[in-house]
Amino acid sequence: ISWSPFVGTFIAKISKGRTIRQFVNGALTAPVLYSFLWMVVFGGTGIQRERSAAGVGLCCPNWNPQIIDGTLEVEGKFASVYDMEKEDVERSLSGNWDILCDERKCNPCAKKIIGWYLDRSNQSEVLSTDSLDSFTDIYGALIATRGRFGQMSHDFSESRLSCFGIDDMWFALMYSFGDVGPFLSGFSMFAIVLYFVTSSDSGSLIIDIISANGDQEPPVLQRLFWALVEGATATALLAAGGTDSLKALQTASVITGLPYTILLCFMCVSLWRALAMELGDIDPFGPDFAFTVLDPLIFLKPMLWVNIIKEIFLTPVTLYRVMIKLDSDSKCPAVLMCCISLVFWLAFVILLIAAYTIEVTGLLGLSLVFYFFFVSLVASVRASVRLDKGIVGNPLEDFFCCLLLYPIVSVQMTETLFGSGTVPLMPRVDPDLLYREEEEEGEMKNLSMT
């Protein structure tokens, strides 16, 4: 979602001139079907390899990282095993099997792997074609496999994929295909590089267009500049903090994508309404609320924000006033709505405060339940106002608007019924004025060309 502004702008640029059906099939349906196919093929293959490796006894031993790096503790000091004589290695190990494991505590898997070589009659042919009958031999095999001893077979045909990290799991799967494994791994690296290069190229193009004030054909040198800046930024982050900084950047991307989740919901509704207007199903000059729920977030109006802050606490009273305005002959439903909504709102606030002050589980969830009840009542009143004024919409829109922005919705209903009233969905434009503006724009283009 955090990539949606870049991806959306890029797809819109390359999809100009196509129909909506072509866009949906080419940009949405085809990639989804391909993703399903990819997950089924490689996901199924990974599950099959995992089950096969478990069947032959491969598991996830907790080998000591220092041992894997070829470092041994000799007389209280750490030294590289590659700089030591074999006799010193054997003397340092002294047959202490636990030194091979992390924190000198072997998990059941590591004990099982070691046990295979202690019992000469029960050695696994999957792990090695050679007989490993000494402590030093097992230690050497552990170093030679870079800690993968016991996780994969000697010929890489079997691998316990769940023991590998995210970065190594894919290549372990590729190497399990036998002689073509190295080729598949190299081709995978080529595909990954191609993916990042094309993604960076399209991202640089969109950044260039935005920085060029919307020019669809920005200078190539400027586009190259943004590509270099993106690469330099990523390189600097990796060089400064390694994988930790990369994880922090990924987390930041997820956090920044959260607001777009809300905006995308509104944009979907806006797109649907625009298409309905294009087909004539909705009158573009029909009635609408006095202002949209996003207007206070876009335009700075201090008095409007004062009313919104008040409605955080006074929404039940507003519901009473709105219902009286809609049906002045019957006050009982309005009073009942005010009382029930007030009870739900107070229950939500009290339980929410208690959830963070009292160590009782479940209070936060219970408070959210009362909040959902409260916004459902607000949404029902908004739907009544919408139907009374002939405003286009549906109950689902009403609910989600109230769920996220109920104080703004409360002010919206008040302004529509007691203030300026409804406004047209789209302002009427004089055709002659629009024609003159197009002529002036064409003359400006001709002057710029000359």
mmCIF file with all atom_site columns, N, CA and C in Angstrom, residues 35-93:
data_model
loop_
_atom_site.group_PDB
_atom_site.id
_atom_site.type_symbol
_atom_site.label_atom_id
_atom_site.label_alt_id
_atom_site.label_comp_id
_atom_site.label_asym_id
_atom_site.label_entity_id
_atom_site.label_seq_id
_atom_site.pdbx_PDB_ins_code
_atom_site.Cartn_x
_atom_site.Cartn_y
_atom_site.Cartn_z
_atom_site.occupancy
_atom_site.B_iso_or_equiv
_atom_site.pdbx_formal_charge
_atom_site.auth_seq_id
_atom_site.auth_comp_id
_atom_site.auth_asym_id
_atom_site.auth_atom_id
_atom_site.pdbx_PDB_model_num
ATOM 1   N N  . SER A 1 35 ? 0.381  -14.865 -9.614 1.00 0.00 ? 35 SER A N  1
ATOM 2   C CA . SER A 1 35 ? 0.837  -15.037 -8.229 1.00 0.00 ? 35 SER A CA 1
ATOM 3   C C  . SER A 1 35 ? 0.289  -16.325 -7.645 1.00 0.00 ? 35 SER A C  1
ATOM 4   N N  . PHE A 1 36 ? -0.981 -16.634 -7.928 1.00 0.00 ? 36 PHE A N  1
ATOM 5   C CA . PHE A 1 36 ? -1.556 -17.899 -7.460 1.00 0.00 ? 36 PHE A CA 1
ATOM 6   C C  . PHE A 1 36 ? -0.767 -19.087 -8.024 1.00 0.00 ? 36 PHE A C  1
ATOM 7   N N  . LEU A 1 37 ? -0.475 -19.028 -9.328 1.00 0.00 ? 37 LEU A N  1
ATOM 8   C CA . LEU A 1 37 ? 0.262  -20.114 -9.966 1.00 0.00 ? 37 LEU A CA 1
ATOM 9   C C  . LEU A 1 37 ? 1.654  -20.258 -9.355 1.00 0.00 ? 37 LEU A C  1
ATOM 10  N N  . TRP A 1 38 ? 2.335  -19.137 -9.142 1.00 0.00 ? 38 TRP A N  1
ATOM 11  C CA . TRP A 1 38 ? 3.682  -19.159 -8.562 1.00 0.00 ? 38 TRP A CA 1
ATOM 12  C C  . TRP A 1 38 ? 3.658  -19.766 -7.163 1.00 0.00 ? 38 TRP A C  1
ATOM 13  N N  . MET A 1 39 ? 2.690  -19.350 -6.343 1.00 0.00 ? 39 MET A N  1
ATOM 14  C CA . MET A 1 39 ? 2.591  -19.871 -4.973 1.00 0.00 ? 39 MET A CA 1
ATOM 15  C C  . MET A 1 39 ? 2.274  -21.361 -4.968 1.00 0.00 ? 39 MET A C  1
ATOM 16  N N  . VAL A 1 40 ? 1.402  -21.772 -5.881 1.00 0.00 ? 40 VAL A N  1
ATOM 17  C CA . VAL A 1 40 ? 1.036  -23.192 -5.924 1.00 0.00 ? 40 VAL A CA 1
ATOM 18  C C  . VAL A 1 40 ? 2.232  -24.045 -6.321 1.00 0.00 ? 40 VAL A C  1
ATOM 19  N N  . VAL A 1 41 ? 2.977  -23.633 -7.366 1.00 0.00 ? 41 VAL A N  1
ATOM 20  C CA . VAL A 1 41 ? 4.101  -24.435 -7.868 1.00 0.00 ? 41 VAL A CA 1
ATOM 21  C C  . VAL A 1 41 ? 5.232  -24.488 -6.852 1.00 0.00 ? 41 VAL A C  1
ATOM 22  N N  . PHE A 1 42 ? 5.740  -23.324 -6.476 1.00 0.00 ? 42 PHE A N  1
ATOM 23  C CA . PHE A 1 42 ? 6.911  -23.309 -5.598 1.00 0.00 ? 42 PHE A CA 1
ATOM 24  C C  . PHE A 1 42 ? 6.545  -23.579 -4.140 1.00 0.00 ? 42 PHE A C  1
ATOM 25  N N  . GLY A 1 43 ? 5.358  -23.145 -3.726 1.00 0.00 ? 43 GLY A N  1
ATOM 26  C CA . GLY A 1 43 ? 4.923  -23.484 -2.372 1.00 0.00 ? 43 GLY A CA 1
ATOM 27  C C  . GLY A 1 43 ? 4.726  -24.978 -2.201 1.00 0.00 ? 43 GLY A C  1
ATOM 28  N N  . GLY A 1 44 ? 4.090  -25.596 -3.200 1.00 0.00 ? 44 GLY A N  1
ATOM 29  C CA . GLY A 1 44 ? 3.909  -27.045 -3.139 1.00 0.00 ? 44 GLY A CA 1
ATOM 30  C C  . GLY A 1 44 ? 5.226  -27.799 -3.194 1.00 0.00 ? 44 GLY A C  1
ATOM 31  N N  . THR A 1 45 ? 6.166  -27.295 -4.031 1.00 0.00 ? 45 THR A N  1
ATOM 32  C CA . THR A 1 45 ? 7.483  -27.931 -4.098 1.00 0.00 ? 45 THR A CA 1
ATOM 33  C C  . THR A 1 45 ? 8.225  -27.808 -2.775 1.00 0.00 ? 45 THR A C  1
ATOM 34  N N  . GLY A 1 46 ? 8.141  -26.630 -2.140 1.00 0.00 ? 46 GLY A N  1
ATOM 35  C CA . GLY A 1 46 ? 8.799  -26.444 -0.848 1.00 0.00 ? 46 GLY A CA 1
ATOM 36  C C  . GLY A 1 46 ? 8.224  -27.343 0.219  1.00 0.00 ? 46 GLY A C  1
ATOM 37  N N  . ILE A 1 47 ? 6.912  -27.496 0.239  1.00 0.00 ? 47 ILE A N  1
ATOM 38  C CA . ILE A 1 47 ? 6.289  -28.393 1.226  1.00 0.00 ? 47 ILE A CA 1
ATOM 39  C C  . ILE A 1 47 ? 6.715  -29.836 0.983  1.00 0.00 ? 47 ILE A C  1
ATOM 40  N N  . GLN A 1 48 ? 6.783  -30.232 -0.300 1.00 0.00 ? 48 GLN A N  1
ATOM 41  C CA . GLN A 1 48 ? 7.205  -31.599 -0.611 1.00 0.00 ? 48 GLN A CA 1
ATOM 42  C C  . GLN A 1 48 ? 8.649  -31.835 -0.173 1.00 0.00 ? 48 GLN A C  1
ATOM 43  N N  . ARG A 1 49 ? 9.545  -30.856 -0.409 1.00 0.00 ? 49 ARG A N  1
ATOM 44  C CA . ARG A 1 49 ? 10.940 -30.999 0.006  1.00 0.00 ? 49 ARG A CA 1
ATOM 45  C C  . ARG A 1 49 ? 11.045 -31.032 1.533  1.00 0.00 ? 49 ARG A C  1
ATOM 46  N N  . GLU A 1 50 ? 10.269 -30.234 2.207  1.00 0.00 ? 50 GLU A N  1
ATOM 47  C CA . GLU A 1 50 ? 10.298 -30.221 3.677  1.00 0.00 ? 50 GLU A CA 1
ATOM 48  C C  . GLU A 1 50 ? 9.869  -31.561 4.253  1.00 0.00 ? 50 GLU A C  1
ATOM 49  N N  . ARG A 1 51 ? 8.800  -32.123 3.719  1.00 0.00 ? 51 ARG A N  1
ATOM 50  C CA . ARG A 1 51 ? 8.309  -33.408 4.231  1.00 0.00 ? 51 ARG A CA 1
ATOM 51  C C  . ARG A 1 51 ? 9.274  -34.536 3.885  1.00 0.00 ? 51 ARG A C  1
ATOM 52  N N  . SER A 1 52 ? 9.870  -34.476 2.698  1.00 0.00 ? 52 SER A N  1
ATOM 53  C CA . SER A 1 52 ? 10.828 -35.507 2.310  1.00 0.00 ? 52 SER A CA 1
ATOM 54  C C  . SER A 1 52 ? 12.068 -35.472 3.198  1.00 0.00 ? 52 SER A C  1
ATOM 55  N N  . ALA A 1 53 ? 12.570 -34.249 3.489  1.00 0.00 ? 53 ALA A N  1
ATOM 56  C CA . ALA A 1 53 ? 13.745 -34.131 4.354  1.00 0.00 ? 53 ALA A CA 1
ATOM 57  C C  . ALA A 1 53 ? 13.445 -34.594 5.768  1.00 0.00 ? 53 ALA A C  1
ATOM 58  N N  . ALA A 1 54 ? 12.244 -34.288 6.254  1.00 0.00 ? 54 ALA A N  1
ATOM 59  C CA . ALA A 1 54 ? 11.880 -34.762 7.597  1.00 0.00 ? 54 ALA A CA 1
ATOM 60  C C  . ALA A 1 54 ? 11.777 -36.279 7.621  1.00 0.00 ? 54 ALA A C  1
ATOM 61  N N  . GLY A 1 55 ? 11.362 -36.858 6.492  1.00 0.00 ? 55 GLY A N  1
ATOM 62  C CA . GLY A 1 55 ? 11.229 -38.315 6.449  1.00 0.00 ? 55 GLY A CA 1
ATOM 63  C C  . GLY A 1 55 ? 12.544 -39.052 6.529  1.00 0.00 ? 55 GLY A C  1
ATOM 64  N N  . VAL A 1 56 ? 13.642 -38.447 6.062  1.00 0.00 ? 56 VAL A N  1
ATOM 65  C CA . VAL A 1 56 ? 14.949 -39.106 6.115  1.00 0.00 ? 56 VAL A CA 1
ATOM 66  C C  . VAL A 1 56 ? 15.732 -38.719 7.359  1.00 0.00 ? 56 VAL A C  1
ATOM 67  N N  . GLY A 1 57 ? 15.125 -37.933 8.253  1.00 0.00 ? 57 GLY A N  1
ATOM 68  C CA . GLY A 1 57 ? 15.756 -37.632 9.524  1.00 0.00 ? 57 GLY A CA 1
ATOM 69  C C  . GLY A 1 57 ? 16.450 -36.300 9.632  1.00 0.00 ? 57 GLY A C  1
ATOM 70  N N  . LEU A 1 58 ? 16.396 -35.465 8.607  1.00 0.00 ? 58 LEU A N  1
ATOM 71  C CA . LEU A 1 58 ? 17.015 -34.147 8.710  1.00 0.00 ? 58 LEU A CA 1
ATOM 72  C C  . LEU A 1 58 ? 16.203 -33.256 9.649  1.00 0.00 ? 58 LEU A C  1
ATOM 73  N N  . CYS A 1 59 ? 16.912 -32.413 10.403 1.00 0.00 ? 59 CYS A N  1
ATOM 74  C CA . CYS A 1 59 ? 16.245 -31.570 11.391 1.00 0.00 ? 59 CYS A CA 1
ATOM 75  C C  . CYS A 1 59 ? 17.031 -30.271 11.547 1.00 0.00 ? 59 CYS A C  1
ATOM 76  N N  . CYS A 1 60 ? 16.771 -29.525 12.610 1.00 0.00 ? 60 CYS A N  1
ATOM 77  C CA . CYS A 1 60 ? 17.370 -28.200 12.814 1.00 0.00 ? 60 CYS A CA 1
ATOM 78  C C  . CYS A 1 60 ? 18.220 -28.201 14.085 1.00 0.00 ? 60 CYS A C  1
ATOM 79  N N  . PRO A 1 61 ? 19.478 -28.639 14.003 1.00 0.00 ? 61 PRO A N  1
ATOM 80  C CA . PRO A 1 61 ? 20.346 -28.609 15.187 1.00 0.00 ? 61 PRO A CA 1
ATOM 81  C C  . PRO A 1 61 ? 20.781 -27.193 15.522 1.00 0.00 ? 61 PRO A C  1
ATOM 82  N N  . ASN A 1 62 ? 21.003 -26.946 16.816 1.00 0.00 ? 62 ASN A N  1
ATOM 83  C CA . ASN A 1 62 ? 21.419 -25.614 17.262 1.00 0.00 ? 62 ASN A CA 1
ATOM 84  C C  . ASN A 1 62 ? 22.941 -25.552 17.406 1.00 0.00 ? 62 ASN A C  1
ATOM 85  N N  . TRP A 1 63 ? 23.649 -25.571 16.266 1.00 0.00 ? 63 TRP A N  1
ATOM 86  C CA . TRP A 1 63 ? 25.103 -25.530 16.313 1.00 0.00 ? 63 TRP A CA 1
ATOM 87  C C  . TRP A 1 63 ? 25.598 -24.180 16.824 1.00 0.00 ? 63 TRP A C  1
ATOM 88  N N  . ASN A 1 64 ? 26.750 -24.212 17.480 1.00 0.00 ? 64 ASN A N  1
ATOM 89  C CA . ASN A 1 64 ? 27.360 -23.013 18.046 1.00 0.00 ? 64 ASN A CA 1
ATOM 90  C C  . ASN A 1 64 ? 27.862 -22.108 16.918 1.00 0.00 ? 64 ASN A C  1
ATOM 91  N N  . PRO A 1 65 ? 27.434 -20.832 16.855 1.00 0.00 ? 65 PRO A N  1
ATOM 92  C CA . PRO A 1 65 ? 27.896 -19.946 15.780 1.00 0.00 ? 65 PRO A CA 1
ATOM 93  C C  . PRO A 1 65 ? 29.413 -19.764 15.762 1.00 0.00 ? 65 PRO A C  1
ATOM 94  N N  . GLN A 1 66 ? 30.059 -19.783 16.931 1.00 0.00 ? 66 GLN A N  1
ATOM 95  C CA . GLN A 1 66 ? 31.514 -19.636 16.961 1.00 0.00 ? 66 GLN A CA 1
ATOM 96  C C  . GLN A 1 66 ? 32.203 -20.857 16.353 1.00 0.00 ? 66 GLN A C  1
ATOM 97  N N  . ILE A 1 67 ? 31.637 -22.021 16.594 1.00 0.00 ? 67 ILE A N  1
ATOM 98  C CA . ILE A 1 67 ? 32.190 -23.237 15.998 1.00 0.00 ? 67 ILE A CA 1
ATOM 99  C C  . ILE A 1 67 ? 32.043 -23.178 14.480 1.00 0.00 ? 67 ILE A C  1
ATOM 100 N N  . ILE A 1 68 ? 30.885 -22.689 14.032 1.00 0.00 ? 68 ILE A N  1
ATOM 101 C CA . ILE A 1 68 ? 30.640 -22.599 12.583 1.00 0.00 ? 68 ILE A CA 1
ATOM 102 C C  . ILE A 1 68 ? 31.638 -21.649 11.932 1.00 0.00 ? 68 ILE A C  1
ATOM 103 N N  . ASP A 1 69 ? 31.981 -20.565 12.629 1.00 0.00 ? 69 ASP A N  1
ATOM 104 C CA . ASP A 1 69 ? 32.940 -19.596 12.096 1.00 0.00 ? 69 ASP A CA 1
ATOM 105 C C  . ASP A 1 69 ? 34.372 -20.084 12.207 1.00 0.00 ? 69 ASP A C  1
ATOM 106 N N  . GLY A 1 70 ? 34.586 -21.282 12.765 1.00 0.00 ? 70 GLY A N  1
ATOM 107 C CA . GLY A 1 70 ? 35.930 -21.832 12.879 1.00 0.00 ? 70 GLY A CA 1
ATOM 108 C C  . GLY A 1 70 ? 36.731 -21.246 14.018 1.00 0.00 ? 70 GLY A C  1
ATOM 109 N N  . THR A 1 71 ? 36.035 -20.874 15.113 1.00 0.00 ? 71 THR A N  1
ATOM 110 C CA . THR A 1 71 ? 36.707 -20.279 16.264 1.00 0.00 ? 71 THR A CA 1
ATOM 111 C C  . THR A 1 71 ? 36.592 -21.215 17.451 1.00 0.00 ? 71 THR A C  1
ATOM 112 N N  . LEU A 1 72 ? 37.702 -21.438 18.145 1.00 0.00 ? 72 LEU A N  1
ATOM 113 C CA . LEU A 1 72 ? 37.719 -22.307 19.314 1.00 0.00 ? 72 LEU A CA 1
ATOM 114 C C  . LEU A 1 72 ? 38.311 -21.559 20.502 1.00 0.00 ? 72 LEU A C  1
ATOM 115 N N  . GLU A 1 73 ? 37.845 -21.921 21.681 1.00 0.00 ? 73 GLU A N  1
ATOM 116 C CA . GLU A 1 73 ? 38.375 -21.343 22.908 1.00 0.00 ? 73 GLU A CA 1
ATOM 117 C C  . GLU A 1 73 ? 39.516 -22.222 23.414 1.00 0.00 ? 73 GLU A C  1
ATOM 118 N N  . VAL A 1 74 ? 40.747 -21.696 23.385 1.00 0.00 ? 74 VAL A N  1
ATOM 119 C CA . VAL A 1 74 ? 41.939 -22.428 23.813 1.00 0.00 ? 74 VAL A CA 1
ATOM 120 C C  . VAL A 1 74 ? 42.583 -21.670 24.962 1.00 0.00 ? 74 VAL A C  1
ATOM 121 N N  . GLU A 1 75 ? 42.565 -22.302 26.135 1.00 0.00 ? 75 GLU A N  1
ATOM 122 C CA . GLU A 1 75 ? 43.169 -21.720 27.332 1.00 0.00 ? 75 GLU A CA 1
ATOM 123 C C  . GLU A 1 75 ? 42.602 -20.329 27.617 1.00 0.00 ? 75 GLU A C  1
ATOM 124 N N  . GLY A 1 76 ? 41.283 -20.223 27.523 1.00 0.00 ? 76 GLY A N  1
ATOM 125 C CA . GLY A 1 76 ? 40.608 -18.974 27.843 1.00 0.00 ? 76 GLY A CA 1
ATOM 126 C C  . GLY A 1 76 ? 40.634 -17.940 26.754 1.00 0.00 ? 76 GLY A C  1
ATOM 127 N N  . LYS A 1 77 ? 41.266 -18.240 25.618 1.00 0.00 ? 77 LYS A N  1
ATOM 128 C CA . LYS A 1 77 ? 41.333 -17.310 24.512 1.00 0.00 ? 77 LYS A CA 1
ATOM 129 C C  . LYS A 1 77 ? 40.744 -17.938 23.257 1.00 0.00 ? 77 LYS A C  1
ATOM 130 N N  . PHE A 1 78 ? 40.170 -17.094 22.404 1.00 0.00 ? 78 PHE A N  1
ATOM 131 C CA . PHE A 1 78 ? 39.578 -17.583 21.171 1.00 0.00 ? 78 PHE A CA 1
ATOM 132 C C  . PHE A 1 78 ? 40.609 -17.509 20.045 1.00 0.00 ? 78 PHE A C  1
ATOM 133 N N  . ALA A 1 79 ? 40.661 -18.585 19.256 1.00 0.00 ? 79 ALA A N  1
ATOM 134 C CA . ALA A 1 79 ? 41.597 -18.655 18.138 1.00 0.00 ? 79 ALA A CA 1
ATOM 135 C C  . ALA A 1 79 ? 40.918 -19.304 16.957 1.00 0.00 ? 79 ALA A C  1
ATOM 136 N N  . SER A 1 80 ? 41.390 -18.993 15.754 1.00 0.00 ? 80 SER A N  1
ATOM 137 C CA . SER A 1 80 ? 40.835 -19.570 14.538 1.00 0.00 ? 80 SER A CA 1
ATOM 138 C C  . SER A 1 80 ? 41.341 -20.992 14.370 1.00 0.00 ? 80 SER A C  1
ATOM 139 N N  . VAL A 1 81 ? 40.437 -21.889 14.059 1.00 0.00 ? 81 VAL A N  1
ATOM 140 C CA . VAL A 1 81 ? 40.806 -23.292 13.904 1.00 0.00 ? 81 VAL A CA 1
ATOM 141 C C  . VAL A 1 81 ? 41.698 -23.483 12.679 1.00 0.00 ? 81 VAL A C  1
ATOM 142 N N  . TYR A 1 82 ? 41.602 -22.556 11.736 1.00 0.00 ? 82 TYR A N  1
ATOM 143 C CA . TYR A 1 82 ? 42.402 -22.701 10.529 1.00 0.00 ? 82 TYR A CA 1
ATOM 144 C C  . TYR A 1 82 ? 43.886 -22.391 10.789 1.00 0.00 ? 82 TYR A C  1
ATOM 145 N N  . ASP A 1 83 ? 44.161 -21.725 11.925 1.00 0.00 ? 83 ASP A N  1
ATOM 146 C CA . ASP A 1 83 ? 45.547 -21.418 12.276 1.00 0.00 ? 83 ASP A CA 1
ATOM 147 C C  . ASP A 1 83 ? 46.118 -22.391 13.293 1.00 0.00 ? 83 ASP A C  1
ATOM 148 N N  . MET A 1 84 ? 45.398 -23.467 13.609 1.00 0.00 ? 84 MET A N  1
ATOM 149 C CA . MET A 1 84 ? 45.809 -24.402 14.652 1.00 0.00 ? 84 MET A CA 1
ATOM 150 C C  . MET A 1 84 ? 46.159 -25.755 14.032 1.00 0.00 ? 84 MET A C  1
ATOM 151 N N  . GLU A 1 85 ? 46.995 -26.477 14.713 1.00 0.00 ? 85 GLU A N  1
ATOM 152 C CA . GLU A 1 85 ? 47.305 -27.842 14.307 1.00 0.00 ? 85 GLU A CA 1
ATOM 153 C C  . GLU A 1 85 ? 46.164 -28.764 14.703 1.00 0.00 ? 85 GLU A C  1
ATOM 154 N N  . LYS A 1 86 ? 46.064 -29.907 13.988 1.00 0.00 ? 86 LYS A N  1
ATOM 155 C CA . LYS A 1 86 ? 44.970 -30.837 14.263 1.00 0.00 ? 86 LYS A CA 1
ATOM 156 C C  . LYS A 1 86 ? 45.024 -31.348 15.684 1.00 0.00 ? 86 LYS A C  1
ATOM 157 N N  . GLU A 1 87 ? 46.236 -31.571 16.226 1.00 0.00 ? 87 GLU A N  1
ATOM 158 C CA . GLU A 1 87 ? 46.362 -32.069 17.596 1.00 0.00 ? 87 GLU A CA 1
ATOM 159 C C  . GLU A 1 87 ? 45.825 -31.044 18.593 1.00 0.00 ? 87 GLU A C  1
ATOM 160 N N  . ASP A 1 88 ? 46.082 -29.737 18.325 1.00 0.00 ? 88 ASP A N  1
ATOM 161 C CA . ASP A 1 88 ? 45.565 -28.699 19.216 1.00 0.00 ? 88 ASP A CA 1
ATOM 162 C C  . ASP A 1 88 ? 44.045 -28.625 19.161 1.00 0.00 ? 88 ASP A C  1
ATOM 163 N N  . VAL A 1 89 ? 43.505 -28.867 17.968 1.00 0.00 ? 89 VAL A N  1
ATOM 164 C CA . VAL A 1 89 ? 42.049 -28.866 17.837 1.00 0.00 ? 89 VAL A CA 1
ATOM 165 C C  . VAL A 1 89 ? 41.445 -29.990 18.662 1.00 0.00 ? 89 VAL A C  1
ATOM 166 N N  . GLU A 1 90 ? 42.007 -31.203 18.523 1.00 0.00 ? 90 GLU A N  1
ATOM 167 C CA . GLU A 1 90 ? 41.484 -32.340 19.265 1.00 0.00 ? 90 GLU A CA 1
ATOM 168 C C  . GLU A 1 90 ? 41.638 -32.132 20.766 1.00 0.00 ? 90 GLU A C  1
ATOM 169 N N  . ARG A 1 91 ? 42.753 -31.541 21.182 1.00 0.00 ? 91 ARG A N  1
ATOM 170 C CA . ARG A 1 91 ? 42.976 -31.319 22.604 1.00 0.00 ? 91 ARG A CA 1
ATOM 171 C C  . ARG A 1 91 ? 42.000 -30.270 23.144 1.00 0.00 ? 91 ARG A C  1
ATOM 172 N N  . SER A 1 92 ? 41.709 -29.250 22.318 1.00 0.00 ? 92 SER A N  1
ATOM 173 C CA . SER A 1 92 ? 40.780 -28.214 22.754 1.00 0.00 ? 92 SER A CA 1
ATOM 174 C C  . SER A 1 92 ? 39.359 -28.750 22.866 1.00 0.00 ? 92 SER A C  1
ATOM 175 N N  . LEU A 1 93 ? 38.966 -29.594 21.904 1.00 0.00 ? 93 LEU A N  1
ATOM 176 C CA . LEU A 1 93 ? 37.623 -30.158 21.928 1.00 0.00 ? 93 LEU A CA 1
ATOM 177 C C  . LEU A 1 93 ? 37.469 -31.187 23.036 1.00 0.00 ? 93 LEU A C  1
#
